[in-house]
CSV table of C-alpha atoms in Angstrom, one decimal:
chain,number,residue,atom,x,y,z
B,264,MET,CA,-59.7,-25.0,-123.2
B,265,ALA,CA,-58.4,-21.4,-123.1
B,266,GLN,CA,-54.9,-20.3,-124.1
B,267,THR,CA,-53.9,-19.6,-120.5
B,268,GLU,CA,-55.0,-23.1,-119.4
B,269,CYS,CA,-53.0,-24.6,-122.3
B,270,ARG,CA,-49.9,-22.6,-121.2
B,271,GLN,CA,-50.3,-23.7,-117.6
B,272,ILE,CA,-50.7,-27.4,-118.5
B,273,THR,CA,-47.8,-27.2,-120.9
B,274,THR,CA,-45.7,-25.5,-118.3
B,275,SER,CA,-46.5,-28.1,-115.7
B,276,TYR,CA,-45.5,-31.0,-118.0
B,277,ALA,CA,-42.3,-29.1,-118.9
B,278,ALA,CA,-41.5,-28.6,-115.2
B,279,THR,CA,-41.4,-32.4,-114.8
B,280,GLY,CA,-39.2,-32.7,-117.9
B,281,ASN,CA,-41.8,-34.4,-120.0
B,282,TRP,CA,-41.2,-32.4,-123.2
B,283,ALA,CA,-43.0,-34.8,-125.5
B,284,LYS,CA,-46.2,-34.7,-123.4
B,285,ALA,CA,-45.9,-30.9,-123.1
B,286,ALA,CA,-45.6,-30.5,-126.9
B,287,GLU,CA,-48.4,-33.0,-127.6
B,288,MET,CA,-50.7,-31.2,-125.2
B,289,ALA,CA,-50.0,-27.8,-126.7
B,290,ILE,CA,-50.6,-29.0,-130.3
B,291,SER,CA,-53.7,-31.0,-129.5
B,292,VAL,CA,-55.2,-28.0,-127.6
B,293,ALA,CA,-54.3,-25.7,-130.5
B,294,ALA,CA,-55.8,-28.1,-133.0
B,295,ALA,CA,-59.1,-27.9,-131.1
B,296,ALA,CA,-58.9,-24.2,-130.6
B,297,VAL,CA,-60.7,-21.7,-132.9
B,298,GLY,CA,-58.5,-19.4,-134.9
B,299,ALA,CA,-54.9,-19.2,-136.0
B,300,ARG,CA,-53.7,-17.2,-133.1
B,301,ALA,CA,-54.2,-20.0,-130.5
B,302,ALA,CA,-52.6,-22.5,-132.8
B,303,VAL,CA,-49.5,-20.5,-133.5
B,304,ALA,CA,-49.3,-19.5,-129.8
B,305,ALA,CA,-49.3,-23.2,-128.8
B,306,VAL,CA,-46.4,-23.9,-131.1
B,307,VAL,CA,-44.5,-20.9,-129.8
B,308,ALA,CA,-45.3,-22.2,-126.2
B,309,VAL,CA,-43.7,-25.6,-127.0
B,310,ARG,CA,-40.6,-23.9,-128.3
B,311,THR,CA,-40.2,-21.5,-125.4
B,312,VAL,CA,-41.0,-23.9,-122.7
B,313,LYS,CA,-38.5,-26.4,-124.0
B,314,ALA,CA,-35.8,-23.7,-124.3
B,315,SER,CA,-36.3,-22.4,-120.8
B,316,ARG,CA,-34.8,-24.0,-117.7
B,317,THR,CA,-37.3,-23.0,-115.0
B,318,VAL,CA,-41.0,-22.7,-114.8
B,319,LYS,CA,-40.7,-19.0,-113.8
B,320,ASN,CA,-38.5,-18.3,-116.9
B,321,ALA,CA,-41.0,-20.3,-119.0
B,322,LYS,CA,-43.9,-18.1,-117.9
B,323,VAL,CA,-41.9,-15.0,-118.7
B,324,GLN,CA,-41.0,-16.4,-122.1
B,325,LEU,CA,-44.6,-17.3,-122.8
B,326,LYS,CA,-45.8,-13.8,-122.1
B,327,LEU,CA,-43.2,-12.4,-124.5
B,328,ALA,CA,-43.9,-15.0,-127.3
B,329,LYS,CA,-46.8,-13.6,-129.2
B,330,ILE,CA,-47.2,-13.9,-133.0
B,331,GLU,CA,-49.7,-11.6,-134.6
B,332,PHE,CA,-51.2,-13.6,-137.4
B,333,LYS,CA,-54.6,-13.9,-139.1
B,334,ARG,CA,-56.1,-16.9,-140.6
B,335,LYS,CA,-56.8,-15.2,-143.9
B,336,HIS,CA,-53.0,-14.9,-144.6
B,337,TRP,CA,-52.6,-18.7,-144.6
B,338,PRO,CA,-52.2,-20.1,-148.1
B,339,GLU,CA,-54.6,-22.8,-149.1
B,340,ILE,CA,-53.6,-26.4,-149.1
B,341,SER,CA,-52.7,-28.1,-152.4
B,342,ARG,CA,-54.9,-31.1,-152.0
B,343,GLN,CA,-53.3,-33.3,-154.6
B,344,HIS,CA,-49.8,-32.8,-153.3
B,345,GLN,CA,-50.9,-33.1,-149.6
B,346,ASP,CA,-52.7,-36.4,-150.3
B,347,ARG,CA,-49.5,-38.0,-151.6
B,348,HIS,CA,-48.5,-38.3,-147.9
B,349,ILE,CA,-51.8,-39.3,-146.4
B,350,ASN,CA,-52.3,-43.1,-146.1
B,351,ALA,CA,-55.0,-44.8,-148.2
B,352,THR,CA,-55.6,-41.9,-150.6
B,353,LYS,CA,-55.5,-42.3,-154.4
B,354,GLU,CA,-52.3,-40.3,-154.7
B,355,PHE,CA,-50.6,-42.2,-151.9
B,356,ASN,CA,-51.5,-45.5,-153.4
B,357,LYS,CA,-50.1,-44.4,-156.8
B,358,ARG,CA,-46.7,-43.7,-155.3
B,359,ILE,CA,-46.7,-47.0,-153.5
B,360,SER,CA,-47.6,-48.9,-156.7
B,361,ARG,CA,-44.7,-47.2,-158.5
B,362,GLY,CA,-42.3,-48.4,-155.8
B,363,ASP,CA,-41.5,-45.0,-154.4
B,364,SER,CA,-40.6,-44.9,-150.7
B,365,THR,CA,-42.8,-42.2,-149.3
B,366,SER,CA,-43.4,-40.7,-145.9
B,367,HIS,CA,-46.9,-40.5,-144.5
B,368,TRP,CA,-48.6,-38.6,-141.7
B,369,ARG,CA,-49.0,-40.4,-138.3
B,370,ASN,CA,-52.5,-38.8,-137.9
B,371,PRO,CA,-54.0,-37.7,-141.2
B,372,LYS,CA,-56.6,-35.5,-139.4
B,373,HIS,CA,-53.8,-33.2,-138.3
B,374,ALA,CA,-51.9,-33.1,-141.6
B,375,ASP,CA,-53.4,-29.8,-142.8
B,376,PHE,CA,-53.1,-28.1,-139.4
B,377,LEU,CA,-49.5,-29.1,-139.0
B,378,THR,CA,-48.7,-28.0,-142.5
B,379,ARG,CA,-50.1,-24.6,-141.9
B,380,VAL,CA,-48.4,-24.3,-138.6
B,381,ALA,CA,-45.0,-25.2,-140.1
B,382,TRP,CA,-45.4,-22.7,-142.9
B,383,LYS,CA,-45.4,-19.5,-140.9
B,384,PRO,CA,-42.8,-20.1,-138.1
B,385,GLY,CA,-40.8,-22.7,-140.0
B,386,ARG,CA,-37.1,-22.2,-140.8
B,387,LYS,CA,-36.6,-21.2,-144.4
B,388,THR,CA,-34.5,-23.6,-146.4
B,389,GLY,CA,-33.3,-23.0,-150.0
B,390,GLY,CA,-32.7,-19.7,-151.7
B,391,ASP,CA,-36.2,-18.7,-152.8
B,392,GLY,CA,-38.0,-19.3,-149.4
B,393,GLY,CA,-40.4,-21.7,-151.0
B,394,GLU,CA,-39.6,-24.4,-148.5
B,395,ARG,CA,-39.8,-24.3,-144.7
B,396,VAL,CA,-39.0,-26.8,-142.1
B,397,LEU,CA,-40.3,-27.0,-138.5
B,398,ARG,CA,-38.8,-29.4,-136.0
B,399,VAL,CA,-41.2,-30.7,-133.3
B,400,PRO,CA,-40.5,-32.8,-130.2
B,401,PHE,CA,-42.9,-35.6,-131.2
B,402,LYS,CA,-43.5,-38.0,-134.0
B,403,VAL,CA,-45.5,-36.5,-136.9
B,404,GLY,CA,-45.1,-39.3,-139.4
B,405,TYR,CA,-43.2,-42.3,-140.7
B,406,ILE,CA,-41.2,-43.3,-143.8
B,407,THR,CA,-41.2,-46.8,-145.0
B,408,ASN,CA,-38.3,-48.1,-147.2
B,409,LEU,CA,-40.1,-50.4,-149.6
B,410,THR,CA,-37.0,-52.4,-150.5
B,411,THR,CA,-35.9,-53.2,-147.0
B,412,GLY,CA,-39.2,-52.8,-145.2
B,413,THR,CA,-37.8,-50.7,-142.4
B,414,VAL,CA,-39.9,-48.0,-140.9
B,415,ARG,CA,-38.5,-44.8,-139.4
B,416,ALA,CA,-40.2,-42.1,-137.3
B,417,GLN,CA,-40.0,-38.5,-138.5
B,418,LYS,CA,-40.0,-35.4,-136.2
B,419,LYS,CA,-39.9,-32.6,-138.7
B,420,ILE,CA,-42.5,-31.0,-141.0
B,421,ARG,CA,-41.5,-29.7,-144.4
B,422,ALA,CA,-43.9,-27.2,-146.0
B,423,THR,CA,-43.5,-26.1,-149.6
B,424,ILE,CA,-45.3,-23.6,-151.7
B,425,LYS,CA,-46.3,-24.5,-155.2
B,426,LYS,CA,-46.6,-22.4,-158.3
B,427,THR,CA,-50.3,-22.1,-157.6
B,428,ARG,CA,-49.5,-20.3,-154.3
B,429,ARG,CA,-50.8,-23.3,-152.4
B,430,ILE,CA,-48.8,-25.1,-149.7
B,431,ALA,CA,-48.3,-28.9,-149.1
B,432,GLY,CA,-46.6,-30.5,-146.2
B,433,THR,CA,-44.8,-33.7,-145.5
B,434,PRO,CA,-43.4,-35.4,-142.5
B,435,TRP,CA,-39.6,-35.1,-142.9
B,436,GLY,CA,-36.3,-35.8,-141.3
């Protein structure tokens, strides 16, 4: 599916007020697209469509919202740190066996993609800029409190950069 089709579908869902479906459609199309530009454009589309009040204004905003970005500038994923938040991996199971409450991705197939997307346009938190947070209008993961057994949905992605200059992401918030 082309970027223009993605924008049209996202805009039509947004026009009906179905923001969750508009965001889900944009991210899923971006995940299937080839190249970083399409993926980042889809995230920008979600932000601008949600912020705009009319379809006409959304189309204008989408034309203006372009991020020039190349895949080679994305840091690599820190596999060990990333796997701590992917269900049924060795690192995740170690955390559970220690009794740590830990968040985990809703869909592990999208974990690396969402981490990379959160790294570039995410809001910097902390003084050194080594941590960034991106809020999305849909559930990206869950956190389970091991003492009470309660499960809570998470709609933010926190991406951090490690000393090795690799990034790792977690569902957050």
